[in-house]
Tab-separated table of C-alpha atoms in Angstrom:
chain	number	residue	atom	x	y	z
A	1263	UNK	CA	77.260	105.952	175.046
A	1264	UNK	CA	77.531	109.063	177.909
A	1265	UNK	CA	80.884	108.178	179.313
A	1266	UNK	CA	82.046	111.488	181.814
A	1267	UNK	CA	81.368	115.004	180.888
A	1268	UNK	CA	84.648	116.128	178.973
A	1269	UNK	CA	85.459	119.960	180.842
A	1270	UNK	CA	86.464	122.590	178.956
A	1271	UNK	CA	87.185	126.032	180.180
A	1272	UNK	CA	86.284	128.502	177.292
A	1273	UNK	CA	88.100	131.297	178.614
A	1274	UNK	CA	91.143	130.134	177.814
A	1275	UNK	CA	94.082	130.850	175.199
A	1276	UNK	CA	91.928	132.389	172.139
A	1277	UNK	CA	88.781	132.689	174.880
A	1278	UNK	CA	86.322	132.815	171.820
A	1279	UNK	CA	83.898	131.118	169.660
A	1280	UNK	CA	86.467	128.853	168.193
A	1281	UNK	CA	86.921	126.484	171.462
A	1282	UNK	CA	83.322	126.522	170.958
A	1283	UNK	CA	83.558	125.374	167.684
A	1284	UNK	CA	86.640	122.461	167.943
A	1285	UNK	CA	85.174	121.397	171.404
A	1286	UNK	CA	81.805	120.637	170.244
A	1287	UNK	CA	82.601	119.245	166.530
A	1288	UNK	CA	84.881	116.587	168.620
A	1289	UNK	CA	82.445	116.199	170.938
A	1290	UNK	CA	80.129	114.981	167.981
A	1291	UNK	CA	82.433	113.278	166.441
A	1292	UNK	CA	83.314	111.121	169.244
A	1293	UNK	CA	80.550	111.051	171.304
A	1294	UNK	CA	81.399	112.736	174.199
A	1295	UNK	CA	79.072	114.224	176.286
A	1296	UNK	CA	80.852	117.936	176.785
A	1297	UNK	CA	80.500	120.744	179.288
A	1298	UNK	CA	81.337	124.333	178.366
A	1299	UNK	CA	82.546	126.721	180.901
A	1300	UNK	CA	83.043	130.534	180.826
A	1301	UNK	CA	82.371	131.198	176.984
A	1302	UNK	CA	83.637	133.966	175.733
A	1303	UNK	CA	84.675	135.616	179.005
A	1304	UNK	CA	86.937	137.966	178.330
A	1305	UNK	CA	85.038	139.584	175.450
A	1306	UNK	CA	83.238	142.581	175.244
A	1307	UNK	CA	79.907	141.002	174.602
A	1308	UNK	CA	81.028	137.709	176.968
A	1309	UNK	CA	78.669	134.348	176.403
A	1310	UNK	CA	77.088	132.983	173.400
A	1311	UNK	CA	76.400	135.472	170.153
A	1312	UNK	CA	73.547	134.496	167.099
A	1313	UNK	CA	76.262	133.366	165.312
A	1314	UNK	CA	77.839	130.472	168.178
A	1315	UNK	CA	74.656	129.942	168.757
A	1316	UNK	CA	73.298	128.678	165.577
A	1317	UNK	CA	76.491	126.551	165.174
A	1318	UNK	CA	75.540	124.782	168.520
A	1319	UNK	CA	72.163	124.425	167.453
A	1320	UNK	CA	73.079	123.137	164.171
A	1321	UNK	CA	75.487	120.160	165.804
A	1322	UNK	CA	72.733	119.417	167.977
A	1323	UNK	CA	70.849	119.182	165.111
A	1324	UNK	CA	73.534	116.663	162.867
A	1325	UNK	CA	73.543	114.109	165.833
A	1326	UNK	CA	69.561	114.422	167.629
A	1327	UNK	CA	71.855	115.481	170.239
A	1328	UNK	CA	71.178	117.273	173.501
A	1329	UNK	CA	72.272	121.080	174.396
A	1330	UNK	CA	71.258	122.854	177.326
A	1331	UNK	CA	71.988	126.569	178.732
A	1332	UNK	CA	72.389	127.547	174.812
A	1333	UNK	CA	70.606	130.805	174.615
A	1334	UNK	CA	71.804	134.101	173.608
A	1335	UNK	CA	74.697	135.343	176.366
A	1336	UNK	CA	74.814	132.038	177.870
A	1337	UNK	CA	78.331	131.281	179.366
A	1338	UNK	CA	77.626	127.851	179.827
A	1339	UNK	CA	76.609	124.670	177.770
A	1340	UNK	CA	76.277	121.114	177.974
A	1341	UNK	CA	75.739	118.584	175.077
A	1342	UNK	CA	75.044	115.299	174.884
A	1343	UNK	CA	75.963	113.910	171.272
A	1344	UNK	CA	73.819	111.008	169.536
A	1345	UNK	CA	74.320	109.279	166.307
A	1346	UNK	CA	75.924	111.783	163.214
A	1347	UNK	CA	73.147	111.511	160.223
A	1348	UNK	CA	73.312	112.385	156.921
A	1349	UNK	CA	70.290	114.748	154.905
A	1350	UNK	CA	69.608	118.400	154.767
A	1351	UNK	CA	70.463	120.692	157.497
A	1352	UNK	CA	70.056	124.089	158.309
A	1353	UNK	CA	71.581	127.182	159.846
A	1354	UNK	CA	70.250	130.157	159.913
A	1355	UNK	CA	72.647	133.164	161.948
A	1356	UNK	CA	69.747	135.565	161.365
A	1357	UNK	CA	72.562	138.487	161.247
A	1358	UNK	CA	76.118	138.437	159.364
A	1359	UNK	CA	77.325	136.279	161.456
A	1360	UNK	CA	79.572	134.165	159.209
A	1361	UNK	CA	78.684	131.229	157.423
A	1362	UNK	CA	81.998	130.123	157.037
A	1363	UNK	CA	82.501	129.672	160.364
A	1364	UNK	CA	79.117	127.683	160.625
A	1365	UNK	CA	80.799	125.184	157.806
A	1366	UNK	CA	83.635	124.789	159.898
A	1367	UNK	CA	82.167	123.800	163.076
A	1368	UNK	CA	80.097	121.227	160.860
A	1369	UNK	CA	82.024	119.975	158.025
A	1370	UNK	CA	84.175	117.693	160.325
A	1371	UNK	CA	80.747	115.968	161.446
A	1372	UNK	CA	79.368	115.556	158.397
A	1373	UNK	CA	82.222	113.714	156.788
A	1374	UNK	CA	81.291	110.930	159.762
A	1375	UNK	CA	77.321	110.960	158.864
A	1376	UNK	CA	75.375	107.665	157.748
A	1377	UNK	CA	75.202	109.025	154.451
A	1378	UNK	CA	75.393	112.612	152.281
A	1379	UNK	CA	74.892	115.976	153.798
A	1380	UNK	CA	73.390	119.320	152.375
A	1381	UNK	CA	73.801	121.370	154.326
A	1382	UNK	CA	72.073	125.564	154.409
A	1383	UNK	CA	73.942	127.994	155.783
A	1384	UNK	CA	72.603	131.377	155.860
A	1385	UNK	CA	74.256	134.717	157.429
A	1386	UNK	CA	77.637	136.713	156.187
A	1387	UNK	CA	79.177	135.574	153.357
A	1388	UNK	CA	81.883	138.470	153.248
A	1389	UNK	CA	81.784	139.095	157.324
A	1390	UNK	CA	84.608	140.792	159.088
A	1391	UNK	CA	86.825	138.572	161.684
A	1392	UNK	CA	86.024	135.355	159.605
A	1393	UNK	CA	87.340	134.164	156.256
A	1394	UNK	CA	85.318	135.171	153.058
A	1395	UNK	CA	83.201	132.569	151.517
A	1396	UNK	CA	85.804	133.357	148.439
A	1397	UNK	CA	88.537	132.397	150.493
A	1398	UNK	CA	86.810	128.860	151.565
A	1399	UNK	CA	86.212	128.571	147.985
A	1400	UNK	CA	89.682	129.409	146.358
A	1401	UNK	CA	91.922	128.519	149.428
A	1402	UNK	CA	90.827	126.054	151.842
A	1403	UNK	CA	88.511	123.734	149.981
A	1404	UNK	CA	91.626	122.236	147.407
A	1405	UNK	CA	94.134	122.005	150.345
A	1406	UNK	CA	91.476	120.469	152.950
A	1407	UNK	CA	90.099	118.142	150.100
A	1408	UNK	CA	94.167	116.459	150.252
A	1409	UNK	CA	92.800	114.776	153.277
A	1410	UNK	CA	90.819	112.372	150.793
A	1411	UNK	CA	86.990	113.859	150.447
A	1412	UNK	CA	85.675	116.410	148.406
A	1413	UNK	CA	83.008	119.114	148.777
A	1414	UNK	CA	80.889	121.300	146.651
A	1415	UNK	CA	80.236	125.121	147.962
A	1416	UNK	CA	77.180	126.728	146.420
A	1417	UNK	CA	76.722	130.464	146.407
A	1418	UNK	CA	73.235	131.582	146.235
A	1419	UNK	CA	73.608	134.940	147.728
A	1420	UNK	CA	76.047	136.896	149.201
A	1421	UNK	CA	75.212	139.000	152.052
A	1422	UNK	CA	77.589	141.225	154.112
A	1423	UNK	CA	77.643	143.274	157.528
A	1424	UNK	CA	75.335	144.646	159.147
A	1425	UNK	CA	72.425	142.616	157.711
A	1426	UNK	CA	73.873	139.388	156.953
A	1427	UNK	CA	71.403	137.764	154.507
A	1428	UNK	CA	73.874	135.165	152.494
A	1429	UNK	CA	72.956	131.482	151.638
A	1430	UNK	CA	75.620	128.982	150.927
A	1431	UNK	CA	74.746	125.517	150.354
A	1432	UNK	CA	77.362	122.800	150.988
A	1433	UNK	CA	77.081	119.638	149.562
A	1434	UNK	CA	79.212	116.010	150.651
A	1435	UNK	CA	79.491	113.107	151.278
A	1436	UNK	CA	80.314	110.910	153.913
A	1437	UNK	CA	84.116	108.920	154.406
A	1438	UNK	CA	85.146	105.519	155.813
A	1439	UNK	CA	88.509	107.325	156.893
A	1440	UNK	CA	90.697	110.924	156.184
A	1441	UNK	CA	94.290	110.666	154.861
A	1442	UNK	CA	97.034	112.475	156.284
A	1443	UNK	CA	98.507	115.444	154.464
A	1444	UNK	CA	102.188	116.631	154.114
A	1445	UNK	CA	102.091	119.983	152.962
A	1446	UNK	CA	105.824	120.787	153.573
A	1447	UNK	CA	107.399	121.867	149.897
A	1448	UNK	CA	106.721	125.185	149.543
A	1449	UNK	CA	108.016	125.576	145.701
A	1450	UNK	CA	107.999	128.817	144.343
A	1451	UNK	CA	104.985	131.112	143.162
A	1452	UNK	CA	103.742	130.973	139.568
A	1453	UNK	CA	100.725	133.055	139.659
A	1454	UNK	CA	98.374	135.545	141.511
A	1455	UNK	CA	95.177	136.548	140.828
A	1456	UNK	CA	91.804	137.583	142.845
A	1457	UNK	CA	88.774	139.518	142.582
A	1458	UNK	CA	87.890	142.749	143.849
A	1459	UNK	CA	84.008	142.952	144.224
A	1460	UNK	CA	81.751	145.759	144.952
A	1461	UNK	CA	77.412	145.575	145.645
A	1462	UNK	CA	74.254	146.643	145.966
A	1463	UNK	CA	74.815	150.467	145.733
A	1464	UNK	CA	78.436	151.128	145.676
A	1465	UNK	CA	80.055	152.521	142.430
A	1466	UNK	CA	81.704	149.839	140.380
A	1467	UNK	CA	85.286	152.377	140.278
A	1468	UNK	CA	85.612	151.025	144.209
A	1469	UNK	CA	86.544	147.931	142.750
A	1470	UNK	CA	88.879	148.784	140.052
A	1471	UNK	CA	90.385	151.152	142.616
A	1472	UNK	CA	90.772	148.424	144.995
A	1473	UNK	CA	92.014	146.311	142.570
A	1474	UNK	CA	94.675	148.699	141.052
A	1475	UNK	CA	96.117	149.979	144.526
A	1476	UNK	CA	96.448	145.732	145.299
A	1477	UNK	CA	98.596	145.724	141.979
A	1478	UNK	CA	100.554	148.439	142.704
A	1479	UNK	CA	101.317	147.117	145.831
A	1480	UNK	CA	102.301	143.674	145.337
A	1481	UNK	CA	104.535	144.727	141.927
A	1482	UNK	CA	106.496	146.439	144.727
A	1483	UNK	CA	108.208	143.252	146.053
A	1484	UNK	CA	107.493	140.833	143.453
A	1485	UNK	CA	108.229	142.197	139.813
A	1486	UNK	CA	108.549	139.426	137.285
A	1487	UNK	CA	104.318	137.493	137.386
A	1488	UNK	CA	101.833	138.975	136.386
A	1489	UNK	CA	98.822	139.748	138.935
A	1490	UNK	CA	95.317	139.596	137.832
A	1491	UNK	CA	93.171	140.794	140.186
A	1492	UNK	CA	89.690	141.247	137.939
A	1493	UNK	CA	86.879	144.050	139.474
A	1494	UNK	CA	83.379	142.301	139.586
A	1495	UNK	CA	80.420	144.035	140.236
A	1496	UNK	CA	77.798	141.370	142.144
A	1497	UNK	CA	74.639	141.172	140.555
A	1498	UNK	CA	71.765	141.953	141.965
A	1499	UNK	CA	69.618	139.192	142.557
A	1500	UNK	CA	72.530	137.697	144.296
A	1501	UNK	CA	73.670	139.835	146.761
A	1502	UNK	CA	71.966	141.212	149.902
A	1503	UNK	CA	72.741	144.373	151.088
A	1504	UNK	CA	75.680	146.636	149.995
A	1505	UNK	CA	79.272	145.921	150.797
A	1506	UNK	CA	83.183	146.165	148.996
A	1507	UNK	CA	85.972	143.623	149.606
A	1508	UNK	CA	89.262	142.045	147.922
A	1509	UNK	CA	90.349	138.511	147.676
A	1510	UNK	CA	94.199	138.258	146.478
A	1511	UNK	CA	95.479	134.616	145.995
A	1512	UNK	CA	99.481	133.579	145.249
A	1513	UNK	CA	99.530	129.983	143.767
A	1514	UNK	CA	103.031	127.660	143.931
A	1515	UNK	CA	104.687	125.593	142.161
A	1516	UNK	CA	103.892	123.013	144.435
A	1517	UNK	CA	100.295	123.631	144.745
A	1518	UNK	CA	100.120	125.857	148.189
A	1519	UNK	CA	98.082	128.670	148.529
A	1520	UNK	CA	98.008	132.280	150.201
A	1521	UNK	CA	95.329	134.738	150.473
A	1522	UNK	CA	95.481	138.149	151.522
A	1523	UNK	CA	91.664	140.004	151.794
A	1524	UNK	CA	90.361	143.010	153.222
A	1525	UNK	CA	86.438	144.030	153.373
A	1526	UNK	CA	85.582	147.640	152.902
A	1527	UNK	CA	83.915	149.573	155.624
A	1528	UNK	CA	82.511	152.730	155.786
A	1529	UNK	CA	84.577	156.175	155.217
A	1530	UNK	CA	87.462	153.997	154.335
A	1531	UNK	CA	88.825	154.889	151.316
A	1532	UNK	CA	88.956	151.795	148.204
A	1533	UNK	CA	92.672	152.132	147.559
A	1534	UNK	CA	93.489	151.715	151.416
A	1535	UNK	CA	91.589	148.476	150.987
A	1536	UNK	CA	93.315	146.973	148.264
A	1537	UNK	CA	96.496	147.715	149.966
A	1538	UNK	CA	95.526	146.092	153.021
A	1539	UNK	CA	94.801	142.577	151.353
A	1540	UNK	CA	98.183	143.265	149.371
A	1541	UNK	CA	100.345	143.663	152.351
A	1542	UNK	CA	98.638	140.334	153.943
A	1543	UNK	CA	99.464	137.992	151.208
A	1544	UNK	CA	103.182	139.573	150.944
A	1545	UNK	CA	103.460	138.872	154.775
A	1546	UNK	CA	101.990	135.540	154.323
A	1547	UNK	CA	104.413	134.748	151.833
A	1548	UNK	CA	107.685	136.323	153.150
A	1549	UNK	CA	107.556	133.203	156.352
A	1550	UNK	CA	108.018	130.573	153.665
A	1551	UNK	CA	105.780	128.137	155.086
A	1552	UNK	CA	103.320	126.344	152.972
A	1553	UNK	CA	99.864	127.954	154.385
A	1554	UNK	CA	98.830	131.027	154.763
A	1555	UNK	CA	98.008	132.470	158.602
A	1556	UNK	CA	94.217	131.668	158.552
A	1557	UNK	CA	94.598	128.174	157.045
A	1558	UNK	CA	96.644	126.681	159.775
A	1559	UNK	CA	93.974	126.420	162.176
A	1560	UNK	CA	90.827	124.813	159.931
A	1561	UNK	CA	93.307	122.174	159.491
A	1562	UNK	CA	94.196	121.375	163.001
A	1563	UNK	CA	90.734	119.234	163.649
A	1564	UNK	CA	91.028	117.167	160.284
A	1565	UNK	CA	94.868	116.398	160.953
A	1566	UNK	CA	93.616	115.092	164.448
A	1567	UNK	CA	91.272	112.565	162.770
A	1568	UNK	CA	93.183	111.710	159.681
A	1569	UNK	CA	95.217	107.748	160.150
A	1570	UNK	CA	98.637	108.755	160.497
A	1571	UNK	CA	101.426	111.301	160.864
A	1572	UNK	CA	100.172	114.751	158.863
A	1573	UNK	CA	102.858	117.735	158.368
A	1574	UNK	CA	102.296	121.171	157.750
A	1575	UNK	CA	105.173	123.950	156.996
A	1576	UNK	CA	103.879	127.494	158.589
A	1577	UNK	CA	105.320	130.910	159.740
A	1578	UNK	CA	104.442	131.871	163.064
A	1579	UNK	CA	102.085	129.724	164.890
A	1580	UNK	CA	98.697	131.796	165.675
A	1581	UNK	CA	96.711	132.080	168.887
A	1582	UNK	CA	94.207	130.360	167.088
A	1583	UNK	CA	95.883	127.225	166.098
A	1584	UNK	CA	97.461	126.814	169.804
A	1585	UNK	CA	94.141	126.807	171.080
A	1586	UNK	CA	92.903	124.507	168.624
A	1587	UNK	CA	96.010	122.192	169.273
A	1588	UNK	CA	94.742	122.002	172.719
A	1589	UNK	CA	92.146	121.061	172.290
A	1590	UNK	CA	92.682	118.309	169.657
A	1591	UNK	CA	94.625	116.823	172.396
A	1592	UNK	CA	92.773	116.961	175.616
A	1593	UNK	CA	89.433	115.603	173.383
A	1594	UNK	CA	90.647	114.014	170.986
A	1595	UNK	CA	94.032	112.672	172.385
A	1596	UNK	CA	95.786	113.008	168.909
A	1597	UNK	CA	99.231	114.169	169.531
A	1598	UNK	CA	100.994	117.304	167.919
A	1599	UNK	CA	104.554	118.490	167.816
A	1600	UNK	CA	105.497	122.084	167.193
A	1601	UNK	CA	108.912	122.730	166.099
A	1602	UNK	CA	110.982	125.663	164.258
A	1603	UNK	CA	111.731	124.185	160.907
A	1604	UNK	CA	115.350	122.972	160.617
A	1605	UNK	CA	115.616	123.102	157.086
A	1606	UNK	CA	118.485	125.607	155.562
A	1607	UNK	CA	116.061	127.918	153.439
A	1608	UNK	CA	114.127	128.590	156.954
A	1609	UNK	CA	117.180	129.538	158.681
A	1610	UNK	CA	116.486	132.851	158.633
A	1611	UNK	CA	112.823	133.035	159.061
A	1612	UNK	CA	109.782	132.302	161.246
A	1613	UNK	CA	109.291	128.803	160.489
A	1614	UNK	CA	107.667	125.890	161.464
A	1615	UNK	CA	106.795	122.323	161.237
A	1616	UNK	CA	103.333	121.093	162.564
A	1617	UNK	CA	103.370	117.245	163.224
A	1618	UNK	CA	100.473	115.107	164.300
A	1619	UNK	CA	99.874	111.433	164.871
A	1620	UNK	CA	96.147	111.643	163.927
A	1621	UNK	CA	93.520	109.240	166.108
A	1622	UNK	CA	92.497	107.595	162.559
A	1623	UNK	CA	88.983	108.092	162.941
A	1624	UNK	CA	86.919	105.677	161.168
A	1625	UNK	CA	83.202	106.193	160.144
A	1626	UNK	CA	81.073	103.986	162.111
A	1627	UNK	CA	78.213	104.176	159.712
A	1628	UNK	CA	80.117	102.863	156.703
């Protein structure tokens, strides 16, 4: 099976815990044994956080693999990948670290296991620098499910910064192969809605603040839908810890999806909040591509395994979704073009097309 160490340099492009995540996931998926240089470098904590950490552990983990150097502020791992296997899993951040970001690293290797997956991810639901477990839920899972599998996301608790303290179970089963997706149509919006939550002990008003400001804002530029953004206060028994934060989704014609979202933090005030996640999804909207700016890079790995040519329309491409386009190619070898959109409506704006012949991965258990 162990062919040559694949090299990556971790310092690179986005320098963070993504290359982390998109190196090893491939890695898994393809079994290739995989040396990671200079993690996190650059940042002010450099090497391996609770949160990287657990994701490592937890591939390891899916594939009775092999990691060495992983400890906390570790700049460099190896791992040796085994056979992808199906059955309960867990992860376990200890902190707010975000789960999300633990079901990205593994849902790509779970959708090659033997057979279904549950998998236990505990940490920050509702974490900053990561998307919120309501955006996974509401955004990413319908648009990643087009490439031909389906997942279920269970909330048991929601935890938030500093403590962390979530639990998300995600449940799925295994495919012989992923379609490719063509997400280029943008069609127009038809509705927007979200929730604006608030727990443990902040005052329910936070959220109807945050949730009126959010209105406000959005009637600004877009007069004629109407926006329901509904307050929630989290019950008890299933949150841990206190914590605010808005989720604001635009819906098209053709199916795409935006999100803007903002998480409270302390001495900011709720309205400021609600205006923040506001002006996101307007932004996200105004490039007239057909995913929002945090979308287009969970969908770079999947497009790179799907069996055939998969398009997506986006505004400007992020950091993020270079790096993981890099990567995707020197591991992977799929093969991506980036180009501005050429299509009249995009003329005038920040558009563009990603294109990628995907290696058509096929499930060797199945």
């Amino acid at each position: 099976m162990a062919g040559p160490r694949v090299e990556v340099d971790g310092s690179i492009m986005e320098g963070g815990g993504q290359i982390l995540r998109v190196s090893t996931a491939l890695s898994c998926l393809l079994g290739l044994p995989l040396r990671v240089q200079k993690i996190r470098a650059g940042r002010s904590t450099p090497g391996l956080r609770p949160q990287h950490l657990s994701g490592l552990e937890m591939i390891r983990d899916l594939c009775d693999g092999q990691l060495e150097g992983a400890e906390i502020g570790s700049t460099e791992i190896t791992f040796t990948p085994e056979k992808i296997k199906g059955g309960i899993h867990t992860a376990d951040t200890k902190t707010a670290g975000s789960v999300c970001l633990l079901m990205q690293v593994s849902m790509p290797c779970v959708l090659f296991a033997a057979s279904p997956s549950e998998l236990h991810l505990k940490g920050g639901t509702n974490a900053e620098m990561a998307p919120q477990i309501d955006y996974t839920v509401m955004v990413f899972k319908p648009i990643v499910e087009k490439f031909g599998f389906i997942f279920n996301c269970d909330i048991k608790t929601r935890g938030y910064y500093p403590k962390g303290g979530g639990e998300v179970i995600v449940r799925m089963s295994p495919v012989k192969q992923l379609n490719p997706i063509n997400l280029t149509d943008r069609g127009c919006v038809t509705k927007i809605y979200g929730r604006a939550f608030v727990a443990g002990v902040l005052p329910f008003k936070v959220a109807k603040d945050m949730a009126a400001a959010a209105v406000r804002c959005i009637r600004k530029e877009i007069r004629d839908l109407y926006v329901n953004i509904q307050p929630v206060q989290e019950p008890k028994d299933q949150a841990f810890g206190n914590g605010n934060g808005i989720i604001i989704i635009a819906e098209t014609s053709t199916g795409c999806l935006f999100a803007g979202s903002s998480l409270g933090k302390r001495g900011v005030n709720a309205d400021k909040v609600g205006i923040e996640a506001a002006e996101m999804l307007l932004a996200n909207l105004r490039h007239g591509g057909t995913v929002d700016e945090y979308l287009q890079d969970q969908l770079i790995v999947f497009m790179a395994l799907a069996n055939g040519v998969s398009r997506i329309k986006t505004g400007p491409v992020t950091l993020h979704t270079q790096t993981a386009i890099h990567f995707a190619e020197q591991i992977a070898k799929a093969k991506f073009i980036v180009k501005k959109s050429e299509e009249e409506e995009d003329a005038a704006k920040d558009t563009y097309i990603i294109e990628c012949q995907g290696i058509g991965m096929t499930n060797p258990n199945l």
